[in-house]
RNA sequence: GCCUCCUUAGCUCAGUGGUAGAGCAGCUCACUCGUAAUGAGCAGGUCGAGGGUUCAACUCCCUUGGGAGGCUCCA
């Protein structure tokens, strides 16, 4: 007999070799029907694996990530079986579960899959799933595994197996399909009720752009049709929140192929939001002791040779601009830091002056790969809310912490709660990719980790994501469909102070080398506005709304009165519009609600007589009548509540 | 940059070889209206661009611009 401990602490005895599924059946038939995988002693395994020792057991249903993972992983195998049935000879790469669904990378040989094939796959999968195929696991030797897959001609699997250690290799089979796999899987295809094959994409084998591009097939499955329907509705809603769509709808920004791809054109309303964000942040920066500077949009090529950026990114940048002067070349600035270093060097510095905080809303230009451009989130010209902190080594930790505070402060005011903080360190296996001494790297990595810990910031640590000159702490947010974007970043840099020979005089009257911190809060105004749009569906907080109110006369008879109110409000700095069309009030309300204008002011006979406006708050209905000056105070009060700095 | 797909009116989209369609937006007229769509009429497109096949191309083929979803990249 073995002892099994459940999550609630209770312990039960079972005969040795019992499976999690059998245990679930003994608890309740309903549970057995819903359970998808199990964690036994911290290892997630198949429900059908025998348990042979005293164990801690957690059963996973659909609601657990582990349950979904097994469900989707099994679905990936099922899709592979369908693909093999449809196109025999297809070679298979990898097919994992992902955050939403699963994919399989395949090499269909001469055939190239197109969108109409997705339905074929889907239907084949439905047919196979309904056969209630069981997933069975078996351990094999490396030799046997190599034999199986080389006989089959699955060269990608052979490559994967070659890198595996003998004795750790397992295969899973369902129906006519066997795959190299660690598991875990569902007991059978029975729970897979709703299937949607979503899209096709290219993906380099093993993520290496020098290797063959395989065809990646994305899909998602659910245990109930209703869940799939809900997911498809969610995707549709997310599409409606897309900042590219809302940006066009609300006339915030545009792109023109004539200007060039990835070069955003801010329209009046978008530009207004952008300016308000800059003003907002400027007030905060001044309070926090930042000095605001301005630098040109170009710099001599030698500047970037000094900084090391030319060597690293020169070939992938907008290429240098030549001048009439033989041999002279300038670059569009891809970052502001070298310019700031030269401002630092323009005056002597004492240890007493540090830390020096230098900020600039600096527009930079980067030649991003064409396939990488994406709305406002990835562009070729963008304005960073950039700053550099020049500090003594003993100040680094405190300075870093103060920036974390600043980022969290700004996010809090803006109601940005859905971020994750990510610490990016070197790739320990590729240290030669980075510049700077081992000692400085170690210290910088330690400082970041400890500063974040001291601020009680919940972080994930990722290796291999550091900048080439130093480790960093990034604040990431998700867009409407779950893609992650980096907003704020705090980066430690020992490299540029070295390259630009930055110094300060210490208390010992000797020259010392400061350390630099690069930081942004918004990241870039472009990306930040994009995220803001997707977070709010274009219903910006009142203080950011480019237009605060629109006056809606009940009929043309009241246009004169409406114009009087309009003038009064605009003179009081409440940006207001008027809708003088000869439309019914219901139509005017609808149209202006769709334009996301925060307040609709309805004026008719009643209002004209009493010298008032009827206030309707967007999305919130009638708020009753107010005098125009009361409305001005009301709006100003509301704004104050939003950004009480 | 690579893979798959898309590109038709200001916007959202029909139209798979026989000289271009709808809804919304716009304009005009009527209505003068009380909290999410009043009605009628008009106007609007060299079907992204260039080349080819064909008696005939929005439709098929090639090149190219731009876009979407991924991959790679992201100072």
XYZ file of C-alpha atoms (C1' of nucleotides) in Angstrom:
720
model
C 0.000 0.000 0.000
C 1.100 3.567 -0.616
C 0.111 6.798 1.079
C -1.269 9.588 -1.113
C -1.426 13.114 0.281
C -4.002 15.482 -1.236
C -3.708 19.284 -1.504
C -5.983 19.755 1.532
C -3.523 17.719 3.600
C -5.677 14.608 3.857
C -3.943 11.272 3.366
C -5.414 8.119 1.914
C -3.965 4.666 1.330
C -4.104 2.966 -2.043
C -2.663 -0.177 -3.516
C 0.715 0.311 -5.152
C 0.509 0.988 -8.871
C -2.835 2.746 -8.777
C -3.227 5.561 -11.311
C -4.371 9.119 -10.676
C -7.360 8.430 -12.871
C -8.386 5.482 -10.709
C -8.019 7.628 -7.621
C -10.212 10.285 -9.220
C -12.790 7.636 -10.090
C -12.892 6.524 -6.481
C -13.472 10.108 -5.339
C -16.270 10.747 -7.800
C -17.214 9.737 -11.349
C -17.718 13.409 -12.160
C -14.153 14.244 -11.133
C -12.840 11.344 -13.202
C -14.631 12.797 -16.184
C -13.162 16.262 -15.698
C -9.614 15.512 -14.641
C -6.966 15.993 -17.347
C -3.562 15.506 -15.772
C -1.961 15.097 -12.379
C 0.985 16.397 -10.453
C 2.612 13.587 -8.513
C 5.464 14.663 -6.276
C 5.874 17.919 -8.210
C 6.040 16.203 -11.587
C 3.123 16.628 -13.971
C 2.290 13.211 -15.405
C -0.342 11.257 -17.301
C -3.425 10.223 -15.400
C -2.736 6.672 -16.493
C 0.815 6.414 -15.068
C 0.951 4.063 -12.079
C 1.894 5.626 -8.752
C 4.391 3.391 -6.982
C 5.546 5.334 -3.945
C 4.082 7.503 -1.214
C 3.094 10.644 -3.061
C 1.661 14.100 -2.977
C -1.098 14.254 -5.568
C -2.788 17.197 -7.269
C -5.436 16.451 -9.884
C -5.716 19.023 -12.671
C -8.910 19.961 -14.414
C -9.486 22.440 -17.231
C -9.227 25.377 -14.857
C -5.584 24.582 -14.036
C -2.813 25.604 -16.382
C -1.467 22.053 -16.108
C -4.806 20.651 -17.216
C -5.031 22.918 -20.238
C -1.423 22.171 -21.065
C -2.002 18.428 -21.281
C -5.217 19.035 -23.205
C -3.546 21.204 -25.809
C -0.413 19.114 -26.005
C -2.547 16.063 -26.748
C -4.430 18.159 -29.284
C -1.142 18.961 -31.006
C -0.446 15.243 -31.375
C -3.935 14.722 -32.678
C -3.399 17.478 -35.241
C -0.153 15.825 -36.303
C -2.007 12.563 -36.815
C -4.604 14.374 -38.920
C -1.898 16.043 -40.996
C -0.092 12.772 -41.541
C -3.331 11.118 -42.599
C -4.053 13.926 -45.059
C -0.523 14.307 -46.419
C 1.550 11.164 -45.828
C 5.260 11.819 -45.769
C 4.955 15.114 -43.906
C 7.922 15.554 -41.574
C 7.370 16.792 -38.062
C 9.368 19.262 -35.960
C 8.014 20.185 -32.561
C 4.418 20.582 -31.442
C 3.948 22.085 -28.001
C 1.058 23.559 -26.046
C 1.222 27.325 -25.762
C -0.551 29.963 -23.707
C -3.644 29.805 -25.882
C -3.780 26.516 -27.731
C -0.983 24.699 -29.476
C 0.994 24.508 -32.679
C 2.933 21.978 -34.681
C 5.903 22.785 -36.890
C 5.796 20.626 -39.978
C 7.685 20.216 -43.213
C 5.093 19.236 -45.798
C 7.751 18.679 -48.476
C 6.690 19.857 -51.913
C 3.182 20.680 -50.835
C 2.650 24.120 -49.405
C -0.252 24.451 -47.047
C -2.762 27.186 -47.581
C -5.691 28.493 -45.612
C -8.229 26.128 -47.157
C -6.185 23.234 -45.767
C -6.948 24.428 -42.237
C -10.529 23.267 -42.559
C -9.389 19.887 -43.872
C -7.147 19.484 -40.835
C -9.916 20.578 -38.521
C -12.393 18.119 -39.963
C -9.896 15.268 -39.927
C -9.121 16.024 -36.283
C -12.810 15.974 -35.404
C -13.142 12.631 -37.109
C -10.145 11.193 -35.236
C -11.126 12.712 -31.880
C -14.554 11.110 -32.059
C -12.889 7.686 -32.253
C -11.827 8.119 -28.615
C -8.222 7.158 -29.320
C -6.110 6.398 -26.282
C -2.705 8.007 -25.703
C -0.187 5.405 -24.601
C 3.323 5.993 -23.379
C 6.365 3.828 -23.737
C 9.992 4.317 -22.841
C 12.535 3.443 -25.491
C 16.282 3.371 -25.820
C 17.977 6.074 -27.813
C 18.966 3.506 -30.397
C 15.419 2.284 -30.819
C 14.071 5.832 -31.043
C 16.626 6.775 -33.681
C 15.760 3.642 -35.570
C 12.027 4.328 -35.526
C 12.261 7.917 -36.731
C 15.030 7.434 -39.275
C 13.080 4.564 -40.810
C 10.108 6.881 -41.027
C 12.288 9.604 -42.521
C 11.520 12.115 -39.795
C 14.861 13.920 -39.954
C 13.857 16.627 -37.474
C 12.877 14.083 -34.830
C 16.167 12.256 -35.445
C 18.027 15.493 -34.785
C 16.101 16.049 -31.564
C 16.732 12.502 -30.360
C 20.430 12.818 -31.126
C 20.617 15.606 -28.552
C 18.770 13.581 -25.897
C 20.288 11.369 -23.267
C 19.706 7.645 -23.477
C 17.304 6.384 -20.847
C 15.181 9.528 -20.827
C 13.355 8.995 -24.076
C 9.652 8.294 -24.247
C 7.165 7.935 -27.076
C 3.450 8.549 -27.107
C 1.096 6.840 -29.497
C -2.513 7.575 -30.291
C -4.259 5.935 -33.227
C -1.777 5.689 -36.092
C 0.566 8.366 -34.841
C 3.608 8.013 -32.644
C 5.588 10.982 -31.431
C 8.731 11.614 -29.487
C 7.408 13.234 -26.350
C 7.954 13.766 -22.665
C 4.227 14.110 -22.004
C 2.009 14.331 -20.150
C -1.067 13.568 -22.189
C -4.746 12.959 -21.737
C -5.845 9.366 -21.335
C -7.694 9.618 -24.637
C -9.011 12.035 -27.268
C -12.470 11.777 -25.750
C -12.517 15.194 -23.981
C -11.460 17.049 -27.134
C -14.872 18.248 -28.262
C -14.331 21.604 -29.968
C -11.519 22.200 -32.439
C -10.427 25.286 -34.342
C -7.346 25.411 -36.547
C -6.491 29.081 -36.501
C -3.600 30.016 -38.734
C -0.467 29.178 -40.655
C 2.917 30.779 -40.172
C 6.515 30.182 -41.064
C 8.905 29.342 -38.261
C 12.625 28.620 -38.511
C 13.637 25.134 -37.419
C 14.950 25.450 -33.893
C 14.427 29.218 -34.028
C 17.507 29.662 -36.179
C 17.070 31.952 -39.166
C 19.901 30.199 -40.964
C 17.973 26.935 -40.955
C 14.980 25.751 -42.870
C 11.664 27.489 -42.430
C 8.994 25.059 -41.413
C 5.261 25.568 -41.591
C 3.715 26.263 -38.206
C 0.057 25.353 -37.837
C -1.733 27.012 -34.911
C -4.874 25.624 -33.366
C -6.938 25.628 -30.213
C -9.276 23.059 -28.706
C -11.778 22.998 -25.883
C -13.729 20.423 -23.914
C -16.980 22.207 -24.807
C -18.186 23.953 -27.936
C -19.401 26.834 -25.772
C -15.850 27.573 -24.612
C -14.627 27.709 -28.201
C -17.450 30.061 -29.148
C -16.554 32.304 -26.225
C -12.910 32.283 -27.227
C -13.759 33.294 -30.788
C -15.928 36.125 -29.447
C -13.026 37.206 -27.247
C -10.724 37.297 -30.284
C -13.275 39.372 -32.168
C -13.559 41.819 -29.267
C -9.801 42.048 -29.029
C -9.692 42.954 -32.696
C -12.076 45.789 -31.993
C -9.739 47.108 -29.286
C -6.736 47.014 -31.607
C -5.002 50.402 -31.435
C -4.505 50.430 -35.210
C -8.220 50.199 -35.724
C -9.196 52.689 -33.006
C -6.395 55.044 -34.028
C -7.923 55.235 -37.483
C -11.484 55.449 -36.213
C -10.730 58.293 -33.788
C -8.260 59.991 -36.143
C -5.345 59.796 -33.737
C -2.547 58.773 -36.083
C -1.938 57.398 -39.535
C 0.752 55.937 -41.769
C 1.521 56.750 -45.352
C 3.535 54.586 -47.729
C 4.673 57.837 -49.334
C 6.264 58.968 -46.079
C 7.575 55.484 -45.410
C 6.533 52.397 -43.543
C 6.876 52.451 -39.801
C 6.923 56.233 -39.661
C 3.888 57.327 -37.661
C 2.065 60.530 -38.545
C 0.350 61.995 -35.515
C -2.961 63.625 -36.364
C -4.222 66.562 -34.270
C -6.034 64.496 -31.643
C -3.260 61.946 -31.268
C -0.707 64.684 -31.109
C -2.737 66.309 -28.358
C -2.639 63.133 -26.263
C 1.063 62.864 -26.885
C 1.664 66.438 -25.733
C -0.430 65.912 -22.617
C 1.633 62.864 -21.688
C 4.828 64.855 -22.142
C 3.539 67.729 -19.986
C 2.365 65.289 -17.348
C 5.700 63.539 -17.130
C 7.696 66.772 -17.277
C 6.014 68.042 -14.111
C 6.903 64.808 -12.335
C 10.492 64.805 -13.600
C 11.166 68.349 -12.445
C 9.895 67.463 -8.972
C 12.280 64.525 -8.915
C 15.349 66.553 -9.729
C 15.719 65.723 -13.402
C 17.390 68.247 -15.702
C 15.733 68.393 -19.090
C 17.962 68.642 -22.151
C 17.488 68.674 -25.912
C 19.814 67.196 -28.541
C 19.804 67.018 -32.350
C 18.208 64.248 -34.382
C 21.547 63.406 -35.976
C 25.036 62.785 -34.763
C 28.425 62.225 -36.352
C 29.114 58.580 -37.183
C 32.149 58.764 -34.937
C 29.880 59.376 -31.971
C 28.341 55.949 -32.456
C 31.680 54.372 -33.183
C 32.808 55.669 -29.806
C 29.695 54.323 -28.096
C 30.029 50.904 -29.749
C 26.568 51.054 -31.262
C 27.889 51.444 -34.795
C 29.807 48.222 -34.600
C 26.851 46.379 -33.106
C 23.943 47.843 -35.081
C 25.464 49.967 -37.836
C 24.735 47.524 -40.626
C 21.066 47.276 -39.621
C 20.536 51.026 -39.188
C 19.437 53.841 -41.444
C 22.739 54.281 -43.245
C 25.011 57.268 -42.646
C 24.199 60.536 -44.394
C 27.082 62.065 -46.323
C 27.730 65.801 -46.382
C 29.451 68.004 -48.972
C 32.489 67.692 -46.754
C 34.556 64.741 -47.996
C 34.516 61.873 -45.537
C 32.056 63.461 -43.133
C 29.073 61.295 -42.185
C 26.108 61.637 -39.879
C 23.551 59.164 -38.633
C 19.953 59.622 -37.619
C 20.267 59.077 -33.914
C 19.220 55.584 -32.917
C 19.480 56.468 -29.211
C 20.075 59.516 -27.056
C 22.705 58.227 -24.655
C 25.849 59.230 -26.559
C 24.555 62.781 -26.872
C 23.835 62.859 -23.161
C 27.318 61.613 -22.401
C 28.713 64.564 -24.305
C 26.521 66.945 -22.313
C 27.910 65.321 -19.190
C 31.429 65.879 -20.477
C 30.795 69.546 -21.229
C 31.230 70.470 -17.577
C 33.369 69.148 -14.743
C 31.571 67.127 -12.074
C 32.112 66.705 -8.387
C 31.047 63.692 -6.371
C 28.778 66.171 -4.584
C 26.764 66.785 -7.803
C 25.896 63.167 -8.347
C 23.581 61.604 -9.118
C 22.945 63.726 -12.193
C 19.611 62.959 -13.830
C 19.389 64.054 -17.457
C 16.099 63.654 -19.319
C 14.956 64.217 -22.867
C 11.893 63.400 -24.925
C 14.167 62.281 -27.702
C 13.014 61.050 -31.082
C 15.157 58.217 -32.375
C 15.309 56.316 -35.659
C 15.909 52.614 -36.004
C 15.703 50.586 -39.168
C 13.579 47.783 -37.820
C 13.118 44.804 -40.142
C 10.070 45.354 -42.328
C 8.359 42.238 -41.026
C 8.701 43.470 -37.476
C 6.819 46.735 -37.876
C 3.540 46.764 -36.034
C 1.185 49.726 -35.662
C 2.582 52.118 -33.080
C 4.203 49.400 -31.002
C 7.127 48.760 -33.314
C 8.057 51.667 -35.553
C 11.111 53.154 -37.217
C 10.833 56.568 -35.633
C 9.727 57.000 -32.060
C 10.071 59.350 -29.153
C 11.551 57.916 -25.990
C 10.876 59.461 -22.599
C 14.551 58.875 -22.080
C 16.753 59.704 -19.138
C 20.232 58.903 -17.953
C 21.319 58.873 -14.346
C 25.021 59.425 -13.853
C 25.907 58.201 -10.400
C 28.617 57.015 -8.075
C 28.892 53.288 -7.637
C 27.726 53.554 -4.048
C 24.593 55.364 -5.261
C 23.592 52.830 -7.879
C 21.332 50.695 -5.733
C 19.397 53.621 -4.239
C 19.106 55.326 -7.580
C 17.806 52.157 -9.157
C 15.227 51.821 -6.416
C 14.097 55.409 -6.853
C 13.458 54.730 -10.527
C 11.399 51.660 -9.681
C 9.374 53.955 -7.415
C 8.944 56.470 -10.192
C 7.743 53.876 -12.689
C 5.278 52.418 -10.212
C 4.076 55.914 -9.287
C 3.357 56.827 -12.894
C 1.715 53.463 -13.620
C -0.475 53.882 -10.545
C -1.687 57.330 -11.577
C -2.520 55.971 -15.000
C -4.248 52.883 -13.577
C -1.779 50.577 -15.245
C -2.029 47.424 -13.198
C -1.491 44.653 -15.682
C 2.268 44.728 -16.038
C 4.982 42.222 -15.280
C 8.483 43.143 -14.233
C 11.232 41.206 -15.943
C 14.889 41.139 -14.993
C 17.044 40.416 -18.030
C 20.471 38.947 -17.436
C 23.293 37.711 -19.650
C 23.147 34.404 -21.444
C 25.623 32.483 -19.290
C 26.593 30.304 -22.278
C 27.353 33.210 -24.595
C 29.206 35.714 -22.488
C 31.262 36.898 -25.438
C 28.158 38.592 -26.879
C 28.401 41.245 -24.173
C 30.897 43.994 -23.563
C 32.276 45.034 -20.199
C 34.149 43.333 -17.421
C 32.965 40.195 -15.692
C 33.241 41.985 -12.369
C 31.006 44.884 -13.411
C 28.426 42.563 -14.949
C 28.217 40.528 -11.801
C 27.833 43.601 -9.653
C 25.229 45.144 -11.943
C 23.174 41.934 -12.082
C 23.327 41.634 -8.327
C 22.333 45.283 -7.846
C 19.274 44.928 -10.056
C 18.075 41.734 -8.432
C 18.569 43.123 -4.949
C 17.054 46.529 -5.704
C 13.938 44.860 -7.106
C 13.759 42.582 -4.082
C 14.142 45.511 -1.687
C 11.237 47.218 -3.457
C 9.149 44.051 -3.096
C 8.729 44.031 -6.835
C 7.512 40.704 -8.151
C 9.861 39.831 -10.997
C 10.634 37.087 -13.445
C 14.286 36.553 -14.276
C 15.174 35.786 -17.873
C 18.681 34.965 -19.007
C 19.970 35.974 -22.420
C 17.733 39.033 -22.676
C 20.175 41.648 -21.359
C 21.353 44.548 -23.507
C 24.851 44.094 -24.853
C 26.204 46.642 -22.369
C 24.326 45.686 -19.227
C 21.494 43.920 -17.458
C 18.062 45.509 -17.204
C 14.707 45.554 -15.518
C 11.814 45.841 -17.964
C 8.150 46.547 -17.364
C 6.093 44.512 -19.811
C 2.429 44.829 -20.670
C 0.163 42.779 -22.901
C -1.794 44.148 -25.819
C -5.379 43.276 -26.750
C -4.538 39.798 -28.018
C -1.918 38.996 -25.419
C 1.307 39.965 -27.162
C 3.888 41.261 -24.708
C 5.500 44.660 -25.185
C 8.236 46.321 -23.208
C 7.342 49.732 -21.852
C 9.549 51.100 -19.096
C 13.102 49.848 -18.794
C 15.873 50.470 -16.308
C 19.340 49.483 -17.482
C 22.686 49.556 -15.776
C 25.634 50.540 -17.936
C 29.324 50.519 -17.013
C 30.314 50.577 -20.649
C 29.476 54.045 -21.969
C 31.134 55.876 -19.049
C 34.284 53.994 -20.028
C 33.985 54.693 -23.752
C 33.193 58.371 -23.292
C 35.728 58.721 -20.519
C 33.184 60.175 -18.109
C 34.680 61.277 -14.805
C 33.945 63.113 -11.615
C 36.168 64.393 -8.868
C 35.896 62.361 -5.689
C 36.367 63.536 -2.127
C 39.947 62.301 -2.511
C 40.407 64.822 -5.354
C 41.007 61.934 -7.748
C 39.173 61.260 -11.003
C 36.529 58.564 -10.716
C 34.323 56.812 -13.210
C 30.566 57.228 -12.728
C 28.075 54.484 -13.601
C 25.131 55.198 -15.872
C 21.526 54.102 -15.642
C 19.403 54.323 -18.785
C 15.710 54.480 -18.085
C 12.351 55.092 -19.680
C 8.942 54.994 -18.054
C 6.619 54.988 -21.039
C 9.277 53.369 -23.197
C 8.196 55.381 -26.156
C 5.240 57.686 -26.534
C 4.165 55.685 -29.568
C 4.092 52.344 -27.831
C 2.606 53.827 -24.686
C -0.270 55.465 -26.536
C -0.883 52.166 -28.342
C -1.127 50.306 -25.060
C -3.276 53.053 -23.589
C -5.676 52.785 -26.513
C -5.965 49.012 -26.178
C -6.416 49.234 -22.426
C -9.182 51.811 -22.660
C -10.676 50.951 -26.081
C -10.127 54.615 -26.877
C -12.094 55.838 -23.846
C -9.212 57.833 -22.469
C -9.182 59.211 -18.960
C -10.725 62.666 -18.940
C -7.452 64.537 -18.538
C -6.043 62.875 -21.660
C -9.151 63.118 -23.825
C -8.384 65.507 -26.678
C -12.000 66.686 -26.690
C -13.810 66.891 -23.379
C -17.353 67.618 -24.449
C -19.701 68.070 -27.374
C -22.823 70.234 -27.343
C -25.880 68.650 -28.910
C -28.719 71.048 -29.703
C -32.116 69.321 -29.685
C -32.946 71.079 -32.934
C -31.484 73.798 -35.101
C -33.580 76.333 -33.177
C -31.105 76.043 -30.311
C -27.894 76.335 -32.308
C -27.426 79.970 -31.295
C -27.632 79.170 -27.613
C -25.350 76.165 -28.155
C -22.719 78.399 -29.758
C -22.781 80.719 -26.749
C -22.125 77.785 -24.433
C -19.420 76.517 -26.774
C -17.565 79.802 -26.611
C -17.810 79.928 -22.863
C -16.443 76.417 -22.420
C -13.626 76.807 -24.903
C -12.659 80.094 -23.221
C -12.466 78.154 -19.968
C -10.034 75.656 -21.524
C -12.564 72.855 -21.822
C -12.050 71.701 -25.393
C -15.608 71.407 -26.680
C -17.280 70.664 -30.004
C -20.752 71.305 -31.300
C -22.951 68.982 -33.377
C -25.189 71.285 -35.400
C -26.441 68.661 -37.833
C -30.176 68.517 -38.376
C -30.421 65.066 -36.833
C -32.555 63.708 -34.041
C -31.009 63.870 -30.578
C -30.805 60.064 -30.357
C -28.686 59.960 -33.478
C -26.383 62.723 -32.238
C -25.929 60.928 -28.922
C -25.109 57.674 -30.639
C -22.588 59.210 -33.041
C -20.804 61.154 -30.323
C -20.760 58.242 -27.911
C -19.026 56.259 -30.630
C -16.451 59.051 -30.907
C -15.708 58.432 -27.200
C -16.269 62.045 -26.181
C -16.439 62.094 -22.363
C -19.382 64.499 -21.965
C -22.403 65.133 -24.159
C -24.132 68.426 -23.351
C -27.723 68.497 -24.509
C -29.381 71.878 -24.970
C -33.001 72.552 -25.880
C -35.821 74.773 -24.772
C -35.473 73.970 -21.048
C -31.749 74.615 -21.011
C -31.929 77.820 -22.996
C -34.580 79.184 -20.625
C -32.637 78.314 -17.498
C -29.189 79.036 -19.014
C -27.940 75.501 -18.395
C -26.815 72.323 -20.134
C -27.986 68.742 -19.557
C -24.890 66.669 -18.925
C -24.645 63.130 -20.190
C -21.507 61.244 -19.235
C -20.220 58.895 -21.882
C -21.283 55.338 -21.197
C -23.022 56.451 -18.017
C -26.212 58.262 -19.088
C -27.926 61.431 -17.926
C -26.269 63.345 -15.059
C -28.831 66.161 -14.861
C -28.621 69.874 -15.641
C -25.774 72.235 -14.738
C -24.872 75.831 -15.447
C -21.935 76.008 -17.882
C -19.568 77.385 -15.224
C -20.621 74.605 -12.857
C -19.766 72.166 -15.606
C -16.320 73.757 -16.026
C -15.658 73.320 -12.304
C -16.990 69.791 -12.418
C -14.663 68.812 -15.260
C -11.678 70.437 -13.578
C -12.464 68.630 -10.329
C -12.740 65.295 -12.135
C -9.400 65.865 -13.835
C -7.800 66.741 -10.531
C -9.072 63.491 -9.056
C -7.446 61.597 -11.936
C -4.024 63.218 -11.761
C -3.397 64.588 -8.352
C 0.375 64.883 -8.587
C 14.612 39.804 -43.913
C 11.732 34.831 -44.063
C 6.715 31.920 -44.342
C 1.287 32.040 -45.202
C -2.618 35.195 -46.296
C -4.870 39.945 -47.675
C -5.201 44.498 -50.877
C -12.342 46.763 -54.606
C -15.615 54.052 -52.676
C -13.408 57.967 -46.721
C -14.730 53.222 -43.503
C -16.589 47.902 -43.252
C -17.126 44.428 -46.932
C -19.933 41.585 -51.512
C -18.441 40.416 -56.337
C -13.754 33.445 -59.093
C -13.018 35.460 -67.247
C -18.071 39.109 -70.326
C -17.362 46.870 -69.790
C -18.049 47.640 -61.003
C -22.111 46.568 -55.953
C -24.150 47.241 -50.624
C -24.238 49.420 -45.760
C -22.203 53.393 -42.998
C -19.817 58.195 -43.574
C -20.312 62.729 -47.101
C -23.469 66.333 -49.891
C -28.720 68.245 -51.038
C -33.781 68.501 -49.622
C -37.820 67.611 -46.299
C -38.559 67.092 -41.005
C -37.255 70.910 -36.004
C -37.364 66.514 -33.043
C -35.626 65.443 -25.368
C -30.957 60.986 -24.098
C -27.492 55.171 -28.684
C -29.423 55.040 -35.885
C -35.980 60.113 -39.384
C -36.886 59.771 -44.582
C -35.869 60.749 -49.795
C -32.383 62.012 -53.431
C -27.299 62.875 -55.183
C -22.345 62.190 -55.585
C -18.196 59.044 -54.896
C -13.856 53.741 -57.631
C -8.173 54.162 -64.004
C -10.749 47.349 -58.376
C -2.733 49.397 -54.689
C 1.104 49.887 -59.047
C 3.604 47.782 -63.417
C 3.938 43.889 -66.896
C 1.990 39.271 -69.146
C -1.841 35.433 -70.844
C -6.702 36.040 -73.388
C -11.369 38.088 -78.386
C -12.188 39.828 -73.307
C -8.837 40.461 -66.682
C -11.244 43.206 -60.369
C -11.031 37.881 -61.450
C -5.488 33.789 -64.111
C 0.287 34.339 -64.134
C 4.901 37.313 -62.977
C 7.230 41.628 -60.673
C 6.473 45.429 -57.142
C 4.181 48.813 -53.088
C 1.401 48.382 -48.629
C -1.072 45.570 -44.760
C -2.279 41.091 -41.298
C -0.665 36.757 -38.428
C 3.735 34.302 -37.128
C 9.341 33.368 -37.215
C 13.962 35.906 -36.609
C 15.449 40.662 -34.521
C 14.517 44.485 -30.797
C 20.477 49.416 -28.752
